[in-house]
Coordinates of C-alpha atoms in Angstrom, one line a residue:
M1 CA -30.7 19.9 -2.2
T2 CA -31.7 18.0 1.0
T3 CA -30.2 15.2 2.1
A4 CA -33.2 13.6 2.2
A5 CA -34.4 14.2 -1.2
I6 CA -30.8 13.0 -2.5
L7 CA -30.6 9.9 -0.8
K8 CA -34.6 9.7 -2.3
R9 CA -33.2 10.1 -5.5
Q10 CA -30.8 7.1 -4.9
K11 CA -33.2 4.7 -3.5
K12 CA -35.4 5.3 -6.6
F13 CA -32.7 5.1 -8.8
F14 CA -31.0 2.0 -7.3
E15 CA -34.8 0.3 -7.0
A16 CA -35.6 1.0 -10.8
G17 CA -33.3 -1.6 -11.6
K18 CA -30.1 1.1 -13.1
T19 CA -26.9 0.1 -11.6
R20 CA -27.5 -3.9 -12.1
S21 CA -25.9 -4.4 -15.5
E22 CA -22.7 -5.0 -15.8
S23 CA -22.9 -2.4 -18.7
F24 CA -24.2 0.2 -16.5
R25 CA -21.7 -0.4 -14.0
T26 CA -18.7 -1.0 -16.4
K27 CA -19.5 2.5 -17.8
T28 CA -19.6 4.2 -14.9
L29 CA -16.1 2.9 -14.2
Q30 CA -14.8 4.5 -17.6
A31 CA -16.4 7.7 -16.8
L32 CA -15.0 7.6 -13.7
R33 CA -11.9 7.1 -15.4
R34 CA -12.0 9.4 -18.0
G35 CA -13.4 12.3 -15.1
I36 CA -10.0 11.6 -13.2
R37 CA -7.4 11.5 -16.5
E38 CA -9.4 14.7 -17.6
M39 CA -8.8 16.4 -13.8
E40 CA -5.4 15.3 -13.1
P41 CA -4.6 18.7 -12.7
E42 CA -7.3 19.9 -10.6
I43 CA -7.2 16.6 -8.1
L44 CA -3.0 17.4 -7.3
E45 CA -3.6 21.4 -7.2
A46 CA -6.2 20.3 -4.2
L47 CA -4.0 18.1 -3.0
G48 CA -1.6 20.6 -2.3
A49 CA -4.0 22.9 -1.5
D50 CA -5.3 20.9 1.8
L51 CA -1.8 18.8 2.8
G52 CA 0.9 20.7 0.7
K53 CA 1.1 17.5 -1.5
S54 CA 3.6 17.6 -4.1
R55 CA 2.9 16.2 -8.0
T56 CA 4.3 13.8 -7.4
E57 CA 3.4 12.8 -4.1
G58 CA -0.5 12.7 -4.9
Y59 CA -0.1 10.9 -7.5
M60 CA 1.9 8.6 -6.2
A61 CA -0.6 7.9 -2.6
E62 CA -3.7 9.3 -4.6
I63 CA -4.6 9.0 -7.6
G64 CA -2.4 6.4 -9.0
M65 CA -3.8 4.1 -6.6
V66 CA -7.1 5.1 -7.4
L67 CA -6.5 4.3 -11.0
E68 CA -4.9 1.0 -9.8
E69 CA -7.9 -0.4 -8.4
L70 CA -10.1 0.7 -11.7
S71 CA -7.8 -1.6 -13.8
Y72 CA -8.5 -4.4 -11.1
M73 CA -12.0 -3.6 -11.5
E74 CA -13.1 -3.3 -15.1
K75 CA -11.1 -6.5 -15.6
H76 CA -12.6 -8.4 -13.2
L77 CA -16.0 -6.7 -13.5
H78 CA -17.5 -10.4 -15.2
R79 CA -16.4 -13.0 -13.0
L80 CA -16.9 -10.6 -9.7
M81 CA -20.2 -10.3 -11.4
Q82 CA -21.4 -14.3 -11.5
R83 CA -22.9 -16.6 -9.8
K84 CA -20.9 -19.6 -8.4
K85 CA -21.9 -23.1 -7.9
A86 CA -22.0 -24.5 -5.0
A87 CA -22.5 -28.1 -3.7
T88 CA -25.5 -29.7 -3.2
P89 CA -26.1 -32.4 -0.6
L90 CA -27.3 -35.9 -1.2
A91 CA -29.4 -35.2 1.2
Q92 CA -31.5 -32.6 -1.5
F93 CA -31.4 -34.2 -4.4
A94 CA -32.6 -33.0 -6.7
A95 CA -31.8 -29.8 -6.9
S96 CA -27.9 -27.2 -8.1
S97 CA -27.2 -24.6 -5.4
A98 CA -25.9 -21.9 -6.4
V99 CA -24.6 -18.3 -4.5
W100 CA -25.9 -15.3 -6.0
P101 CA -23.8 -11.5 -5.8
E102 CA -26.3 -8.9 -4.9
P103 CA -26.0 -5.2 -4.1
Y104 CA -26.6 -3.4 -0.5
G105 CA -28.7 -1.1 -2.4
S106 CA -28.1 3.0 -0.8
V107 CA -24.5 3.1 1.0
L108 CA -22.7 6.4 2.7
V109 CA -19.1 6.8 2.3
M110 CA -17.4 8.9 4.7
S111 CA -14.0 9.6 4.2
P112 CA -11.1 11.1 6.0
W113 CA -9.3 14.1 5.2
N114 CA -5.7 12.4 5.4
Y115 CA -5.8 10.6 1.8
P116 CA -9.2 12.4 1.0
F117 CA -8.9 11.6 -2.6
L118 CA -7.6 7.9 -2.7
L119 CA -10.6 7.1 0.1
S120 CA -13.0 9.1 -0.8
V121 CA -13.4 7.0 -4.3
D122 CA -11.4 3.7 -3.6
P123 CA -14.3 2.6 -1.5
V124 CA -17.1 4.4 -3.9
I125 CA -15.5 2.0 -6.7
G126 CA -15.9 -1.4 -4.9
A127 CA -19.8 0.1 -3.8
V128 CA -20.4 0.7 -8.4
A129 CA -19.3 -2.0 -8.8
A130 CA -21.2 -4.1 -6.6
G131 CA -24.1 -2.5 -8.0
N132 CA -25.1 -0.2 -5.7
T133 CA -25.8 3.9 -5.5
V134 CA -23.6 5.8 -3.3
L135 CA -23.6 8.9 -1.0
L136 CA -20.3 10.8 -0.4
K137 CA -19.7 12.9 2.2
P138 CA -15.6 13.3 2.5
S139 CA -14.0 15.5 4.8
A140 CA -14.9 19.2 6.2
Y141 CA -11.3 19.4 6.8
S142 CA -10.1 18.7 2.9
P143 CA -12.1 21.1 1.4
A144 CA -10.5 21.4 -2.0
V145 CA -10.9 18.2 -2.8
S146 CA -13.9 18.0 -1.9
A147 CA -14.7 20.6 -4.1
V148 CA -13.0 18.7 -6.9
L149 CA -14.6 15.4 -5.3
Q150 CA -17.9 17.9 -5.9
K151 CA -16.7 18.3 -9.5
L152 CA -15.8 15.1 -10.5
F153 CA -18.6 13.3 -10.0
A154 CA -21.7 15.9 -10.7
R155 CA -19.4 16.2 -14.3
Y156 CA -18.6 11.8 -15.5
V157 CA -21.4 10.3 -13.4
T158 CA -25.0 9.2 -14.2
P159 CA -27.0 11.3 -11.9
G160 CA -28.3 8.9 -9.0
A161 CA -25.7 6.6 -9.1
V162 CA -23.1 8.9 -6.9
S163 CA -23.9 12.0 -5.0
V164 CA -21.5 14.1 -2.7
V165 CA -22.6 16.1 -0.2
T166 CA -20.6 18.6 2.4
G167 CA -20.5 19.7 5.7
G168 CA -18.7 19.5 9.4
R169 CA -20.6 17.5 11.9
E170 CA -24.0 19.0 11.6
V171 CA -23.7 17.7 8.1
N172 CA -22.5 14.3 9.3
A173 CA -25.1 14.2 12.2
D174 CA -27.7 14.3 10.0
L175 CA -26.6 12.3 7.4
L176 CA -26.2 9.3 10.8
E177 CA -30.4 9.8 11.1
H178 CA -31.2 8.4 7.6
R179 CA -31.6 4.4 7.2
F180 CA -28.4 3.8 4.8
D181 CA -28.3 -0.1 3.0
Y182 CA -24.6 -0.1 4.0
I183 CA -22.3 2.5 5.5
F184 CA -18.3 2.3 4.6
F185 CA -16.3 4.7 7.1
T186 CA -13.1 6.0 7.8
G187 CA -11.5 7.5 10.3
G188 CA -11.0 8.2 13.8
R189 CA -11.8 6.1 16.9
E190 CA -14.3 8.1 18.5
V191 CA -16.5 9.0 15.5
G192 CA -16.3 5.7 14.1
Q193 CA -18.1 5.1 17.9
M194 CA -20.6 7.1 16.8
V195 CA -21.3 5.5 13.6
M196 CA -21.6 2.2 14.4
E197 CA -23.3 3.3 17.6
R198 CA -26.0 5.7 14.8
A199 CA -25.9 2.7 12.4
S200 CA -27.2 0.0 15.4
R201 CA -30.6 2.0 15.5
H202 CA -31.0 0.8 11.8
L203 CA -29.6 -2.3 12.0
T204 CA -27.0 -1.6 9.6
P205 CA -24.6 -3.3 9.0
V206 CA -20.7 -1.6 8.6
T207 CA -17.1 -1.4 7.7
L208 CA -14.3 0.8 10.0
E209 CA -11.8 1.4 8.8
L210 CA -10.0 3.7 11.8
G211 CA -6.2 3.4 13.0
G212 CA -4.6 3.2 16.0
K213 CA 0.2 3.0 17.1
S214 CA 1.0 0.8 14.5
P215 CA 4.7 -0.9 16.1
C216 CA 7.8 -1.1 13.7
I217 CA 9.4 -4.0 15.4
V218 CA 13.4 -3.4 14.6
D219 CA 16.0 -7.6 15.8
K220 CA 19.2 -6.8 15.6
T221 CA 20.0 -9.1 12.7
A222 CA 18.1 -6.0 10.4
D223 CA 19.6 -4.6 7.5
L224 CA 19.7 -1.2 9.3
K225 CA 20.6 0.8 6.7
L226 CA 18.0 -0.1 4.6
A227 CA 15.1 -0.2 7.1
A228 CA 16.1 3.6 8.7
R229 CA 15.4 4.4 4.6
R230 CA 12.1 2.5 4.4
I231 CA 11.1 3.5 7.7
V232 CA 12.1 7.2 7.3
F233 CA 9.6 6.6 4.1
G234 CA 6.4 5.7 5.2
K235 CA 6.6 7.9 8.7
F236 CA 6.8 11.0 7.2
L237 CA 4.8 10.3 4.0
N238 CA 2.2 12.7 3.9
A239 CA 3.9 14.9 6.8
G240 CA 3.6 11.7 8.9
Q241 CA -0.2 12.2 8.3
T242 CA -0.8 8.2 7.4
C243 CA -3.4 6.0 9.4
V244 CA -1.0 2.3 8.4
A245 CA 2.2 5.1 8.8
P246 CA 4.9 3.9 11.8
D247 CA 3.5 5.4 15.1
Y248 CA 6.9 4.1 16.9
I249 CA 9.8 2.3 16.7
L250 CA 10.6 -0.9 19.0
V251 CA 14.2 -2.0 18.5
Q252 CA 16.3 -4.1 20.0
E253 CA 18.9 -2.7 22.6
G254 CA 21.8 -4.3 20.6
V255 CA 22.0 -2.2 18.1
K256 CA 19.5 1.6 18.8
K257 CA 22.6 3.5 18.4
K258 CA 23.2 2.7 14.5
L259 CA 19.7 2.4 13.7
V260 CA 19.2 6.3 14.9
R261 CA 22.3 7.2 13.5
Y262 CA 21.0 6.0 9.9
L263 CA 17.7 7.0 11.1
K264 CA 19.4 10.6 10.8
Q265 CA 20.5 10.4 7.6
E266 CA 18.0 8.9 5.8
I267 CA 16.0 12.3 7.4
I268 CA 18.3 14.1 5.7
R269 CA 19.1 12.1 2.3
Q270 CA 14.9 12.1 1.7
F271 CA 14.3 15.7 2.9
G272 CA 16.9 17.6 3.2
E273 CA 19.3 19.3 5.7
E274 CA 16.3 22.1 6.1
P275 CA 13.2 19.6 5.5
L276 CA 10.5 22.9 6.1
R277 CA 12.9 24.4 2.9
N278 CA 11.4 21.2 1.3
P279 CA 9.2 22.0 -1.5
H280 CA 7.9 18.4 -1.6
Y281 CA 7.2 18.4 1.8
G282 CA 3.1 18.7 3.5
H283 CA 2.0 20.2 6.0
I284 CA -0.1 20.0 8.8
V285 CA -3.5 19.9 8.1
N286 CA -4.9 22.2 10.1
Q287 CA -4.4 24.3 13.7
K288 CA -6.0 21.5 16.0
H289 CA -3.9 18.9 14.6
F290 CA 0.0 21.6 14.9
D291 CA -1.7 22.1 18.4
R292 CA -1.7 18.4 19.3
L293 CA 1.5 18.0 18.0
W294 CA 2.8 20.4 20.1
R295 CA 2.1 19.6 22.8
L296 CA 3.4 15.6 21.8
V297 CA 7.0 16.8 21.7
E298 CA 6.9 19.8 23.9
N299 CA 9.6 19.3 26.3
Q300 CA 10.6 15.6 25.5
V301 CA 14.2 14.9 24.5
V302 CA 14.3 15.3 20.8
L303 CA 17.4 13.0 19.2
T304 CA 17.1 14.2 15.5
A305 CA 14.9 17.4 14.3
G306 CA 15.2 18.8 10.8
G307 CA 17.8 16.8 9.9
L308 CA 19.9 18.2 13.2
N309 CA 20.9 16.4 15.9
R310 CA 19.5 18.0 19.4
A311 CA 19.3 18.3 23.2
K312 CA 16.9 18.1 25.7
N313 CA 17.0 22.4 25.2
P314 CA 12.7 22.8 25.4
W315 CA 13.3 26.5 23.4
I316 CA 14.7 24.9 20.0
F317 CA 10.7 24.4 19.4
K318 CA 9.9 27.7 18.7
Q319 CA 13.3 27.6 16.1
P320 CA 12.2 28.2 12.6
E321 CA 14.0 25.0 10.6
I322 CA 11.5 23.2 13.6
F323 CA 8.5 24.5 13.5
Q324 CA 6.7 26.9 11.5
P325 CA 2.9 27.2 12.7
K326 CA 2.4 30.2 9.9
Q327 CA 2.6 27.4 7.6
L328 CA 2.1 24.6 9.4
R329 CA 4.9 22.6 9.0
I330 CA 7.0 20.2 11.7
A331 CA 10.3 19.2 10.3
P332 CA 10.8 14.9 11.1
L333 CA 11.1 14.4 14.6
L334 CA 12.8 11.6 16.4
L335 CA 11.7 11.1 20.1
M336 CA 13.9 9.2 23.1
A337 CA 10.9 7.6 24.6
S338 CA 9.1 5.5 27.0
P339 CA 6.5 3.7 27.1
G340 CA 4.2 6.6 29.5
S341 CA 5.9 9.4 27.3
R342 CA 2.4 11.8 26.1
C343 CA 3.1 10.1 22.8
M344 CA 2.3 6.6 23.8
Q345 CA -0.6 7.4 24.6
E346 CA -2.8 8.4 21.8
E347 CA -2.1 7.8 17.6
I348 CA 0.8 10.1 16.2
F349 CA -0.6 11.0 12.9
G350 CA 2.3 13.2 12.2
P351 CA 5.8 13.8 11.5
I352 CA 7.0 12.7 15.0
L353 CA 8.4 8.8 15.9
P354 CA 9.1 7.5 19.3
I355 CA 11.7 5.4 19.1
L356 CA 11.5 2.4 22.5
T357 CA 13.9 -0.7 22.8
W358 CA 13.3 -4.1 24.0
E359 CA 16.1 -7.1 24.7
K360 CA 13.6 -10.1 25.2
E361 CA 11.3 -11.7 23.0
Q362 CA 8.3 -12.3 25.5
D363 CA 8.9 -8.9 26.7
L364 CA 8.1 -7.7 23.1
I365 CA 5.2 -9.5 22.3
K366 CA 3.9 -8.2 25.5
F367 CA 4.3 -5.0 25.3
V368 CA 2.3 -4.9 21.9
E369 CA -0.6 -7.4 23.2
S370 CA -1.0 -5.5 25.9
R371 CA -2.2 -2.7 23.4
P372 CA -4.9 -2.9 21.5
H373 CA -4.4 -4.2 18.4
P374 CA -3.0 -2.2 15.6
L375 CA -4.0 -1.0 11.9
A376 CA -0.5 -2.6 10.7
L377 CA 2.7 -3.5 12.0
Y378 CA 6.1 -3.7 10.8
L379 CA 9.1 -6.2 11.0
F380 CA 12.5 -6.0 10.5
S381 CA 14.5 -8.9 10.4
E382 CA 16.9 -11.3 8.5
R383 CA 15.9 -14.4 11.3
R384 CA 13.1 -16.1 8.6
E385 CA 11.9 -18.9 11.3
W386 CA 11.3 -15.8 13.8
R387 CA 9.4 -13.4 11.3
Q388 CA 6.9 -16.2 10.2
K389 CA 6.4 -16.5 14.3
M390 CA 6.8 -13.4 15.1
M391 CA 3.3 -13.1 12.6
R392 CA 1.7 -15.6 13.5
R393 CA 1.5 -14.4 17.0
L394 CA 1.0 -11.3 17.0
R395 CA -3.1 -9.6 16.4
F396 CA -2.7 -6.8 14.3
G397 CA -4.2 -5.4 10.7
G398 CA -2.1 -6.2 7.9
G399 CA 1.7 -5.2 8.1
C400 CA 5.0 -5.7 6.1
I401 CA 8.1 -7.5 7.0
N402 CA 11.0 -5.7 5.4
D403 CA 9.3 -3.0 4.3
T404 CA 6.7 0.0 5.5
V405 CA 3.0 0.5 4.4
I406 CA 3.3 -1.0 0.5
H407 CA 0.8 -3.3 1.3
L408 CA -2.2 -0.7 1.7
A409 CA -1.0 -0.5 -2.4
S410 CA -2.2 -3.7 -3.2
S411 CA -5.3 -4.1 -5.1
R412 CA -4.9 -7.8 -4.8
L413 CA -4.5 -7.7 -0.8
P414 CA -7.5 -7.1 1.9
F415 CA -6.6 -3.7 4.1
G416 CA -8.8 -3.0 7.2
G417 CA -7.6 -3.7 10.5
V418 CA -8.9 -6.1 14.0
G419 CA -10.6 -5.0 17.2
E420 CA -10.2 -0.7 17.9
S421 CA -8.5 -1.0 14.5
G422 CA -11.8 -1.6 12.9
M423 CA -13.9 -4.0 11.3
G424 CA -13.8 -5.6 7.3
S425 CA -11.2 -5.3 4.5
Y426 CA -11.4 -3.6 1.7
H427 CA -9.7 -3.4 -2.0
G428 CA -10.2 -5.0 -5.2
K429 CA -12.0 -8.3 -4.5
Q430 CA -12.6 -7.8 -1.1
S431 CA -14.3 -4.4 -2.3
F432 CA -16.4 -5.9 -4.0
D433 CA -16.9 -8.3 -1.2
T434 CA -17.9 -5.5 1.1
F435 CA -20.8 -4.0 -0.5
T436 CA -22.4 -7.7 -2.0
H437 CA -23.9 -9.5 -0.5
Y438 CA -24.4 -13.2 -1.0
K439 CA -27.1 -14.6 -1.8
S440 CA -28.0 -18.2 -1.0
V441 CA -30.4 -20.1 -3.6
V442 CA -31.4 -24.4 -4.3
D443 CA -33.1 -24.7 -6.6
K444 CA -35.3 -28.1 -6.5
K445 CA -35.9 -29.7 -9.8
T446 CA -39.2 -30.8 -10.2
W447 CA -39.2 -34.0 -12.0
L448 CA -38.8 -35.8 -8.3
D449 CA -39.7 -35.3 -4.4
L450 CA -38.2 -37.5 -1.9
P451 CA -40.9 -38.5 1.0
I452 CA -38.6 -39.8 3.6
R453 CA -39.3 -35.3 5.3
Y454 CA -43.0 -35.6 5.2
Q455 CA -44.7 -36.8 8.0
P456 CA -45.9 -39.5 9.3
Y457 CA -42.1 -40.1 10.1
T458 CA -42.0 -43.7 10.9
K459 CA -38.6 -46.1 11.6
E460 CA -37.5 -46.3 7.6
K461 CA -38.2 -42.5 7.2
E462 CA -35.8 -42.0 10.5
M463 CA -33.2 -45.0 9.0
L464 CA -33.3 -42.9 5.7
I465 CA -32.5 -39.6 7.2
R466 CA -29.7 -40.8 9.1
M467 CA -28.0 -43.2 6.3
F468 CA -28.6 -39.4 3.5
M469 CA -27.5 -37.2 6.5
G470 CA -24.6 -38.9 8.0
S471 CA -24.7 -40.0 11.3

């Protein structure tokens, strides 16, 4: 079935009004939940094939979060769908005002490879709950999960409500030639720019969930041992291939050595002396990204690798405990870095954590604010007032105080970027809002008509208009 035929079927399905009822939306969400439960072993196997994710990580970071989002939508859908009354100005007496939630229509969701199940199904849930039909295009870099997604939606969701199209760049380009009512894209900045440019041809609204270099700031008052544990978890989850992973550490100069020591200990504690022998530690998605990461660390100063202390010896990168090219695996790496280092010129998106230092607060603020606004920011400190000051002063999509990445897991918090890290947000109510047009309606009563708005105008009418309109 061609893209044009699929889209035509979906538009026809939407125009028939089948997605507008609460009953249909609820049944679709329930069917999706049943399908995920029944196909859980296949989903976990696919995540293992594409990214080397363990069953525990696959459930915790993908399936479990999708089920949480489904629970939120099922619980709150009735309330979200209701018209909201609004106050009516005195000048519009006698009338009542309301805001009506209305689906956009046919939506395109383009998802990435790093969390291929979560970041595909999560936005689909919001789009379906809002009453849209959805065409889902998963990444070609995660083919096993893409195949499972096709099977899941074909088996459990009404044809026409959600369709899955797979393929590479040619398919992406073809999709963007068609007119959708909304486009939701998660991925890299370059492709995001292309999506926005193509969408502008049809004046199609977009949400772009991108990324960026998310800083992790540590001051001298932080609980360094706990900070190290939470940083290592957030950074090396999914082998570092997480859009909100700490991209680099900015640690206050006086506690750098102590923090590095705790980070080394935590890498060993969480992944073992030889992480590449750990069956629960994932791999890089493909050769292209493996080679890119290799280039970022080649000839750099390595503080630790695979739980082992290393010096400035380029030959170590050939050792099996550091890199396994055939298996596309890279051990957790800590690097000494400077603002000019190669690893500071692009989003890393892998298990490499550069460490930089700061001393004065004004220099820290200048460093972060002089760069594109990141998708996430993390701050470790025991100084409450300083934490609040930094949260107000620095611009970023979302983040955590004294933890990492967990803000992504909440259906009660909107998730999205700002500036070059994206536009728009989703999760929970925000997902419903993203895929909904809120239509304002004034219901004017017929038993009274105020003549002052009609010509011919007189001084008396102007006086009354000014009185009603608060001048």
